[in-house]
PDB file of C-alpha atoms in Angstrom:
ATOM      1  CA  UNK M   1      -6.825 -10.274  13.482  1.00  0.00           C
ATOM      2  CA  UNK M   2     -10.431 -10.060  12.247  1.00  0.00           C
ATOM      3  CA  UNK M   3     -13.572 -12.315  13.009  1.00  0.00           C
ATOM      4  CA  UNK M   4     -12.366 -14.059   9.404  1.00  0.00           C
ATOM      5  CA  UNK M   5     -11.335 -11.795   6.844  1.00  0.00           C
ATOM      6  CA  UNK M   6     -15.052 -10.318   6.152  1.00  0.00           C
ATOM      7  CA  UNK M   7     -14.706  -8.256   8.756  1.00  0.00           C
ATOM      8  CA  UNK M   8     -11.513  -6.742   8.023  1.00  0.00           C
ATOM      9  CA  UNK M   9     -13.099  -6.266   4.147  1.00  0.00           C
ATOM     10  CA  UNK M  10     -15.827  -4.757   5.872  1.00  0.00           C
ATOM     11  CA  UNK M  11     -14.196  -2.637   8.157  1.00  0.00           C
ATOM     12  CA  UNK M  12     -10.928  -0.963   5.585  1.00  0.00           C
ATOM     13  CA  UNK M  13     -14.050  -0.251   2.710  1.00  0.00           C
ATOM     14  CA  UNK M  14     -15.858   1.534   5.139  1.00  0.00           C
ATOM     15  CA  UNK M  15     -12.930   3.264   6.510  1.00  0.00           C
ATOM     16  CA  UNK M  16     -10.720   4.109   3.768  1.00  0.00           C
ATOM     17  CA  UNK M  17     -11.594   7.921   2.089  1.00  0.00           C
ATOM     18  CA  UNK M  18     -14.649   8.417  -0.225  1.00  0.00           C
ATOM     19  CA  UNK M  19     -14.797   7.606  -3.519  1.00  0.00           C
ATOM     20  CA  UNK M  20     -15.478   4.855  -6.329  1.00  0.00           C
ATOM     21  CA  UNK M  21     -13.778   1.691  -6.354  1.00  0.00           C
ATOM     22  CA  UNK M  22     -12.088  -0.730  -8.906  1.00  0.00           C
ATOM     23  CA  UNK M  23     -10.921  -4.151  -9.619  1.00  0.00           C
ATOM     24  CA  UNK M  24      -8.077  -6.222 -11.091  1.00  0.00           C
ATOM     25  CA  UNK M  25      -5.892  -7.209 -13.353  1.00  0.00           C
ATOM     26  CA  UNK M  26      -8.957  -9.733 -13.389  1.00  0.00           C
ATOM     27  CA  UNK M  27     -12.835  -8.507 -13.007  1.00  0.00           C
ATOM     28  CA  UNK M  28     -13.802 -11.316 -11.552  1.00  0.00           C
ATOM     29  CA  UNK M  29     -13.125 -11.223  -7.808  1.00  0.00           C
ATOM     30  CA  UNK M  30     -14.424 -12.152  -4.802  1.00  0.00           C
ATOM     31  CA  UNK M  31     -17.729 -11.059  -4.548  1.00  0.00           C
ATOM     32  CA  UNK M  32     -17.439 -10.033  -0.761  1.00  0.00           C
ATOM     33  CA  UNK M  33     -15.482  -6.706  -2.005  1.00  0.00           C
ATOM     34  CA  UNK M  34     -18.442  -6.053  -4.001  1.00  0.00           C
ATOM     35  CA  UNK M  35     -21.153  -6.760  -1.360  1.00  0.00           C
ATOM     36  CA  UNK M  36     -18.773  -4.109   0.915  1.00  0.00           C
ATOM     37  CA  UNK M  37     -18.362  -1.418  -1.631  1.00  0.00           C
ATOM     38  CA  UNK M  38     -22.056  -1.220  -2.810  1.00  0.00           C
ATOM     39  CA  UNK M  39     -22.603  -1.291   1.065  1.00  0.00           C
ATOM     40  CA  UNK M  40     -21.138   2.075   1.744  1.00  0.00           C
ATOM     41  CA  UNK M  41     -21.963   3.388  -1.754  1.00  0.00           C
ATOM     42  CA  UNK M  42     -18.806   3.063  -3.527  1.00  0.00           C
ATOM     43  CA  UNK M  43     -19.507   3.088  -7.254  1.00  0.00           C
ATOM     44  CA  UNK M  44     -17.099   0.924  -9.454  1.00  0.00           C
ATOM     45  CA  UNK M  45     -15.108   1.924 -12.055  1.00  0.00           C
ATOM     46  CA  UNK M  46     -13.502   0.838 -14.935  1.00  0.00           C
ATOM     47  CA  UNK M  47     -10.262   2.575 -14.994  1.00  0.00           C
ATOM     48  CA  UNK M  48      -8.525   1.742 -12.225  1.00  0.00           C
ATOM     49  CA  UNK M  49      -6.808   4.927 -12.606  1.00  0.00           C
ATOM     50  CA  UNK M  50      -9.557   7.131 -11.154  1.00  0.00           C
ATOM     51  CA  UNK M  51     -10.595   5.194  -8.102  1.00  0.00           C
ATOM     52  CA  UNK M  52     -10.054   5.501  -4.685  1.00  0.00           C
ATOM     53  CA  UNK M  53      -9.907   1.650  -3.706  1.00  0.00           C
ATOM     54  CA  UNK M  54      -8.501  -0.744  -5.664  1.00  0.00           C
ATOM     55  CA  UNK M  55      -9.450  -4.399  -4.735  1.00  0.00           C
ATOM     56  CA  UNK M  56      -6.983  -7.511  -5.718  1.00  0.00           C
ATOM     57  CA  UNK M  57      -7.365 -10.825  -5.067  1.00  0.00           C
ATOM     58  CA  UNK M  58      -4.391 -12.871  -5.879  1.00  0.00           C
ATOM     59  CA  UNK M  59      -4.916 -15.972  -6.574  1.00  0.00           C
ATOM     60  CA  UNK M  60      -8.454 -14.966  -8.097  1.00  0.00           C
ATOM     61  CA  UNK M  61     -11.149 -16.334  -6.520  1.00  0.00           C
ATOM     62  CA  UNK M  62     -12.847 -18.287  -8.248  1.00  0.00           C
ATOM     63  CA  UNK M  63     -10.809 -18.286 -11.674  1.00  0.00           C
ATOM     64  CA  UNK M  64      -7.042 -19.387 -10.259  1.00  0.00           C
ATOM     65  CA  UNK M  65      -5.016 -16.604 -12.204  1.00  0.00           C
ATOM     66  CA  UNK M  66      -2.169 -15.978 -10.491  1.00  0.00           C
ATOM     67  CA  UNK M  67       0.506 -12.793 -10.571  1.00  0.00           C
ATOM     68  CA  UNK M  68       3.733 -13.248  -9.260  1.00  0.00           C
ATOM     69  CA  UNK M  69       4.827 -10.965  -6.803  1.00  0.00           C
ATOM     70  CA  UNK M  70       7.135  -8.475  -9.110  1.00  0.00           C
ATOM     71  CA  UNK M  71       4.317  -8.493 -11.932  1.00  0.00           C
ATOM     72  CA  UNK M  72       2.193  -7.127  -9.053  1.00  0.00           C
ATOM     73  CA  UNK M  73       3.863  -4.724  -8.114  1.00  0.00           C
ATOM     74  CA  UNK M  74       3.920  -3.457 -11.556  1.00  0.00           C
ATOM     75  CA  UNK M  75       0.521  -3.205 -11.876  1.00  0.00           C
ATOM     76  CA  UNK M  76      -0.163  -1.370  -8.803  1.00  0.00           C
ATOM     77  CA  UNK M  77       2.547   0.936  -9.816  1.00  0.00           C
ATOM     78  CA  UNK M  78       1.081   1.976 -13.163  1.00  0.00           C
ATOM     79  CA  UNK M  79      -2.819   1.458 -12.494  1.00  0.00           C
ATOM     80  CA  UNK M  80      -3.118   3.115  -8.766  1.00  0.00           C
ATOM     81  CA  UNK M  81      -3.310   7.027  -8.331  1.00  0.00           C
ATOM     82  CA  UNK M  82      -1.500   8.445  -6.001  1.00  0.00           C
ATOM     83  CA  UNK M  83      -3.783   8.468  -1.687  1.00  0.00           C
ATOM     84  CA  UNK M  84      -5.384   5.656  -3.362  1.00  0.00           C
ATOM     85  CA  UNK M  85      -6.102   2.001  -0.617  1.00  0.00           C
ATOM     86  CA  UNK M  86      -4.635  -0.886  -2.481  1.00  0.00           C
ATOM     87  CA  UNK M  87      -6.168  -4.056  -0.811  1.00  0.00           C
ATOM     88  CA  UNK M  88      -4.653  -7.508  -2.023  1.00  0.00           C
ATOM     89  CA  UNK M  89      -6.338 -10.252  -0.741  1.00  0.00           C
ATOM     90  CA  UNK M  90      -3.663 -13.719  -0.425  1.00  0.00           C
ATOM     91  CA  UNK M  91      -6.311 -15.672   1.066  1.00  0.00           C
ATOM     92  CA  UNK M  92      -5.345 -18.117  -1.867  1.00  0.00           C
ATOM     93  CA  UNK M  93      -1.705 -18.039  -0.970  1.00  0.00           C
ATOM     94  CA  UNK M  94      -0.256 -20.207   1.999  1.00  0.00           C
ATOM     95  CA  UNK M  95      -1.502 -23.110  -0.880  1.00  0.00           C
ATOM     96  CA  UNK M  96       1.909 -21.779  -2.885  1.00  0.00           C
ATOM     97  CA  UNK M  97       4.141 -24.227  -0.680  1.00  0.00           C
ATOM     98  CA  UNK M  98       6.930 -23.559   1.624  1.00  0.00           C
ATOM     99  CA  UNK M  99       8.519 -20.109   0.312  1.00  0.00           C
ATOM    100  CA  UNK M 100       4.709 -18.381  -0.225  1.00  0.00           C
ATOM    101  CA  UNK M 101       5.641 -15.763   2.242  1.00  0.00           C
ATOM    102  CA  UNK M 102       8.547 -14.867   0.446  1.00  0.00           C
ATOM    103  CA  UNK M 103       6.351 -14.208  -2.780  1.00  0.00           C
ATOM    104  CA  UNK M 104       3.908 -12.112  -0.687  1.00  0.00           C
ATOM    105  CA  UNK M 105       3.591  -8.766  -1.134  1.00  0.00           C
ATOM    106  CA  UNK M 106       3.783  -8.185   2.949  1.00  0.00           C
ATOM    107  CA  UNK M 107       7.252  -9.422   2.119  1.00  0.00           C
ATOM    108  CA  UNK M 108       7.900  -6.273   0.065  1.00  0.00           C
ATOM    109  CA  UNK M 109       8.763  -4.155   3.390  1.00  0.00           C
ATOM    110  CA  UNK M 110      10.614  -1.378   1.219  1.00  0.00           C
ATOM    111  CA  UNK M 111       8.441  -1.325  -1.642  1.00  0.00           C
ATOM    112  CA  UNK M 112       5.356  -0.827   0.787  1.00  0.00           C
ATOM    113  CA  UNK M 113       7.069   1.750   2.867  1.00  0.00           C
ATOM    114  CA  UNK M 114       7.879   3.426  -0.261  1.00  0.00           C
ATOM    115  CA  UNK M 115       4.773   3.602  -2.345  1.00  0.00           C
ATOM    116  CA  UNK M 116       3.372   5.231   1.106  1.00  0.00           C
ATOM    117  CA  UNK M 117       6.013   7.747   1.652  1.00  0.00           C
ATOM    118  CA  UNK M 118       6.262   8.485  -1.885  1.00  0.00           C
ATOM    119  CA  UNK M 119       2.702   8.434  -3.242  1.00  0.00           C
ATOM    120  CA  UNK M 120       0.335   8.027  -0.277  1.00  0.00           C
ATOM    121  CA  UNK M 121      -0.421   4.698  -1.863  1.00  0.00           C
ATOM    122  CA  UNK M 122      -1.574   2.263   0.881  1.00  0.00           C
ATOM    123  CA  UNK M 123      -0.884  -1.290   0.391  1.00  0.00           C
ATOM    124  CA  UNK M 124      -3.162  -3.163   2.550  1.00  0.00           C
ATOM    125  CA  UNK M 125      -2.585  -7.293   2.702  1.00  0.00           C
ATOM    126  CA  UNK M 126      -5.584  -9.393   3.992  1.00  0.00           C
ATOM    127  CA  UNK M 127      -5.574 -13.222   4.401  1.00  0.00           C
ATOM    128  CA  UNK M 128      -8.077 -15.906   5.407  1.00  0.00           C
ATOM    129  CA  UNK M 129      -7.032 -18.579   7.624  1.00  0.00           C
ATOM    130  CA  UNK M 130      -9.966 -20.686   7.814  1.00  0.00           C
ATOM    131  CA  UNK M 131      -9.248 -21.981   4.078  1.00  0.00           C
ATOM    132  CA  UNK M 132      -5.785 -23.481   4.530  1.00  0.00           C
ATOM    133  CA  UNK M 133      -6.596 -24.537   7.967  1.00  0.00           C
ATOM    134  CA  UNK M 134      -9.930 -26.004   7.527  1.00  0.00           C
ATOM    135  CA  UNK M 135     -11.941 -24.262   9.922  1.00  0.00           C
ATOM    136  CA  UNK M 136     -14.065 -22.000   8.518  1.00  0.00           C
ATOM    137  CA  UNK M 137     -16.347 -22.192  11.330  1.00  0.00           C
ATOM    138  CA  UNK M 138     -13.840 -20.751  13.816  1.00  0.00           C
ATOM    139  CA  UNK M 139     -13.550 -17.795  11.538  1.00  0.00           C
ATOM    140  CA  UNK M 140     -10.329 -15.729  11.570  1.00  0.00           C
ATOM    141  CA  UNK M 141      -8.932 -13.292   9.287  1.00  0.00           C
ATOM    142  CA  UNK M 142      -5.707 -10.734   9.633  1.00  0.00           C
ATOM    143  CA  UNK M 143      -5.002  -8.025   7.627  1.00  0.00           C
ATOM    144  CA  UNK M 144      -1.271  -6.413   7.574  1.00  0.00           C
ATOM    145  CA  UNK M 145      -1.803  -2.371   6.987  1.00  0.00           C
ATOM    146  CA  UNK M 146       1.161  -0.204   6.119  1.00  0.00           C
ATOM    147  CA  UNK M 147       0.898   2.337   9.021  1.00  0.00           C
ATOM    148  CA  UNK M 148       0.081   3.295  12.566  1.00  0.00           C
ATOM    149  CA  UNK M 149      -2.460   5.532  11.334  1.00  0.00           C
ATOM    150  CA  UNK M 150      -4.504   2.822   9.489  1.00  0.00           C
ATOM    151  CA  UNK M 151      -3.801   0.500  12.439  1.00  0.00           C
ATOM    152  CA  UNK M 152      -5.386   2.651  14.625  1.00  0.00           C
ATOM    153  CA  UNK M 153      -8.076   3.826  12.690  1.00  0.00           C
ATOM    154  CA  UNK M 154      -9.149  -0.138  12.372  1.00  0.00           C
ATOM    155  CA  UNK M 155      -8.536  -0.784  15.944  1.00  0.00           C
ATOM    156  CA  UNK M 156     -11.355   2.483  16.715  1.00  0.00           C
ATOM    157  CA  UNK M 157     -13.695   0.831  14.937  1.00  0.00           C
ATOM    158  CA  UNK M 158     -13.410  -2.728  15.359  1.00  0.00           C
ATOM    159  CA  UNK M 159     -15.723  -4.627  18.030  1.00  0.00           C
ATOM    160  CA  UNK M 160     -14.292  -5.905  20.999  1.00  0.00           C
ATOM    161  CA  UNK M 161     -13.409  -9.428  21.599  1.00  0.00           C
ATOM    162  CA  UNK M 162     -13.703  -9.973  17.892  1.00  0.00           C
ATOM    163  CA  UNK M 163     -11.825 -12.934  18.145  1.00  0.00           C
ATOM    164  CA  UNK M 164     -12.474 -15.694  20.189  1.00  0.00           C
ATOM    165  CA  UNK M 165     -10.338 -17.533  22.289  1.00  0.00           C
ATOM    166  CA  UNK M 166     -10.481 -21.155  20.529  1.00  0.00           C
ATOM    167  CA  UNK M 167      -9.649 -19.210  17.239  1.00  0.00           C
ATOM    168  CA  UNK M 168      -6.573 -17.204  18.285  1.00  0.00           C
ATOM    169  CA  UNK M 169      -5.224 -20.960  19.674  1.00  0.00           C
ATOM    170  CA  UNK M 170      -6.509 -22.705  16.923  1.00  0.00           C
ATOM    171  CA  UNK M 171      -4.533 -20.498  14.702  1.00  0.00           C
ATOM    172  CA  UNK M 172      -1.117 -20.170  16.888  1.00  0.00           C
ATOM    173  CA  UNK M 173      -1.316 -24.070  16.976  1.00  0.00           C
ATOM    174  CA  UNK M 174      -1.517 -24.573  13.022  1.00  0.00           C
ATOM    175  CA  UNK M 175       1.183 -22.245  12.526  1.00  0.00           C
ATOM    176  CA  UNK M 176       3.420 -24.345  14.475  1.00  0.00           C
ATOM    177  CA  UNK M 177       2.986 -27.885  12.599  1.00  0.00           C
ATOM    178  CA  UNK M 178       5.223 -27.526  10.141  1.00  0.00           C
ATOM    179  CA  UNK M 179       3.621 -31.429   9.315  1.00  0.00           C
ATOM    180  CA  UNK M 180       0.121 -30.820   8.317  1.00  0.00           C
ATOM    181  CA  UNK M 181       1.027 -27.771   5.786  1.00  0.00           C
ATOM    182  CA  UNK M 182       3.895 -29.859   3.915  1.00  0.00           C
ATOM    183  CA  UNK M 183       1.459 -32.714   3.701  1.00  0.00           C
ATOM    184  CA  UNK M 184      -1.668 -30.071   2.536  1.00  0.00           C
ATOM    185  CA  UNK M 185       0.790 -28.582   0.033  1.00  0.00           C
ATOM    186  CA  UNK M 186       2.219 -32.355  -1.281  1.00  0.00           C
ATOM    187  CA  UNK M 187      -1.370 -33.583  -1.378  1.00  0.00           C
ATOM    188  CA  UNK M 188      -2.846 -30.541  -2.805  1.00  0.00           C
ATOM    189  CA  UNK M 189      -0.846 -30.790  -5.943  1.00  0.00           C
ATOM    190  CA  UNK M 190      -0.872 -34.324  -6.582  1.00  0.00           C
ATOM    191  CA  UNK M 191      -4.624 -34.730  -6.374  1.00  0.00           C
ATOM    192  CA  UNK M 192      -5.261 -32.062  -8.433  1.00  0.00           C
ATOM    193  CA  UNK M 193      -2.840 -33.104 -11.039  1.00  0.00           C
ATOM    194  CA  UNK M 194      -4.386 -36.432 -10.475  1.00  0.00           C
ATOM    195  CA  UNK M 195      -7.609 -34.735 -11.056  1.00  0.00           C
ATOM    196  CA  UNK M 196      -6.819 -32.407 -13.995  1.00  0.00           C
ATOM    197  CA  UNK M 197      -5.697 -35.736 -15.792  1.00  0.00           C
ATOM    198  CA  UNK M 198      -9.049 -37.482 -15.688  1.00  0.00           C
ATOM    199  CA  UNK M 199     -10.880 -34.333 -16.481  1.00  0.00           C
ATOM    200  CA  UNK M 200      -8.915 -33.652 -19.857  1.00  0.00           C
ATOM    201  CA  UNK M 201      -8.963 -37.817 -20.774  1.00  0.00           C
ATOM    202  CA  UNK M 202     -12.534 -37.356 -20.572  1.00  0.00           C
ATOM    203  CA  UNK M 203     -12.962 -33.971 -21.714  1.00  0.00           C
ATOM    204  CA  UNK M 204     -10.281 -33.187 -23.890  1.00  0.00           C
ATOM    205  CA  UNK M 205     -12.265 -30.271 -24.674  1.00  0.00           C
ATOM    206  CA  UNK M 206     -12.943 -28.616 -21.696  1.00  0.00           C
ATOM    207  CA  UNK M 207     -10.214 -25.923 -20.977  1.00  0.00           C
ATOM    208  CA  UNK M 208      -9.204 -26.211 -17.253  1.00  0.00           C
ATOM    209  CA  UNK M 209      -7.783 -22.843 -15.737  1.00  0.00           C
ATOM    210  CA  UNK M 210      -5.697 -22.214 -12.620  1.00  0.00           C
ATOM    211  CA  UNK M 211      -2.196 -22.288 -11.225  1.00  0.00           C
ATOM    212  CA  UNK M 212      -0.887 -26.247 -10.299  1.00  0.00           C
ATOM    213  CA  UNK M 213      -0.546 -25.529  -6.460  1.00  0.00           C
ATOM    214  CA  UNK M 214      -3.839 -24.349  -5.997  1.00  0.00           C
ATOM    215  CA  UNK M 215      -7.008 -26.443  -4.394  1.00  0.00           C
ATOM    216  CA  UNK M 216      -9.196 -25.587  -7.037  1.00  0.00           C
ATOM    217  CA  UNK M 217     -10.306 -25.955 -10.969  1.00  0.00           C
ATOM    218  CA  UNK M 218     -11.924 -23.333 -13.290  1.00  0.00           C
ATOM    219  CA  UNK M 219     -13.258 -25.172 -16.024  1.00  0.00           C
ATOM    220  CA  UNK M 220     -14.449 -23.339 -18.853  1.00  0.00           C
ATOM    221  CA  UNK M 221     -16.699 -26.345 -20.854  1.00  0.00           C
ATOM    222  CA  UNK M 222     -17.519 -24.480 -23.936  1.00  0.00           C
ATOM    223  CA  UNK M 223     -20.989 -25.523 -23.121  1.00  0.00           C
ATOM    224  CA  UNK M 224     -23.598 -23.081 -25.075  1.00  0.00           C
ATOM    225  CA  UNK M 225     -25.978 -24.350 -22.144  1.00  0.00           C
ATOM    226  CA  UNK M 226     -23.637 -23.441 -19.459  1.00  0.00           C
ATOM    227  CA  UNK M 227     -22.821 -19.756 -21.097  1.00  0.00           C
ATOM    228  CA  UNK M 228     -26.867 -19.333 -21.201  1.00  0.00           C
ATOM    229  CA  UNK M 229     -27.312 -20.756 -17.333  1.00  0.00           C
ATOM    230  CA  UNK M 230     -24.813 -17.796 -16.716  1.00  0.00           C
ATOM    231  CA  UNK M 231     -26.802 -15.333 -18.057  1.00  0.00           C
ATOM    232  CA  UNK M 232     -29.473 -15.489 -15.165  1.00  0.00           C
TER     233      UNK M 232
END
């Protein structure tokens, strides 16, 4: 558990071995990895093939693409080197519905265990709890690491006490009401499809991006104003 999942991006950049650092399948991603990585002088790279970290947030934040779990896999398969740090970020996730631990990659025990025996590959998994649980005030975090090594290595170097009391019962209490995340996930989807609606009726030529369960739009408005706003 982490003082939200900054700290946990924070800490595993700084920690994991030199070297440069990459992102992906998507290049725009969570700018907090970036803040991290210049932080401790990581350079980025464009093949994802020669770096040593390998940052992927899935869902993308802010864009909403989405790789299933298999497809991921996949890609870290072909685009990670071998002792590279593999950190997916599911912040985005728990939005999925009912089965999104089973599409997880923390759910892939085997495949974790063996892309560390076989390859050195580390798979970290971080999530953010404040998002699905509305308190990002409270600020909490975990991050599941593939081995005692890394575990302890984090736990060296992380403050005490970096968790509060309020947040640790916060959090155990919202796992526990099975209520309030079935009605999140039912309400979640309908608004949004409610909201997606009205957006292309009025915009039929605005192209609206992201998967249906998520609590978000990416709207790309073909607007030459928008694409020059960009720019600065």
């Amino acid at each position: 558990m982490g003082n939200g999942s900054i700290e946990l991006i924070d800490l595993i950049i700084r920690l994991a071995p030199s070297g440069s650092y990459a992102v992906g399948p998507n290049e725009i991603q969570y700018k907090e990895y970036e803040y991290s990585c210049h932080r401790y002088d990581r350079k980025l790279v464009e093949n994802p093939k020669d770096a040593s970290i390998h940052v992927f947030v899935n869902p993308t934040n802010p864009t909403g693409e989405y790789l299933p779990v298999e497809k991921t896999k996949k890609y870290v398969e072909e685009n990670c080197k071998n002792g590279s740090y593999v950190i997916i970020d599911e912040s985005m996730l728990p939005w999925f519905g009912p089965r999104w631990r089973e599409v997880s990659v923390f759910y892939q025990y085997e495949w974790i265990r063996s892309m560390l025996q076989e390859r050195s590959v580390h798979v970290v998994v971080i999530h953010t709890w404040s998002k699905i649980f509305s308190c990002s005030g409270l600020r909490i975090g975990s991050i599941i690491l593939p081995c005692r090594d890394d575990f302890a290595l984090m736990k060296k170097y992380m403050i005490p006490w970096n968790v509060n009391v309020l947040a640790g019962d916060y959090l155990s209490v919202c796992m526990k009401n099975k209520d309030y995340l079935q009605q999140t996930w039912d309400t979640t989807s309908e608004l949004r499809r409610n909201q997606k609606a009205a957006l292309e009726a009025a915009f039929p030529d605005w192209d609206i991006k992201g998967e249906p369960f998520l609590s978000w739009m990416w709207i790309d408005t073909k607007s030459e104003q928008a694409r020059i706003f960009r720019t600065f």
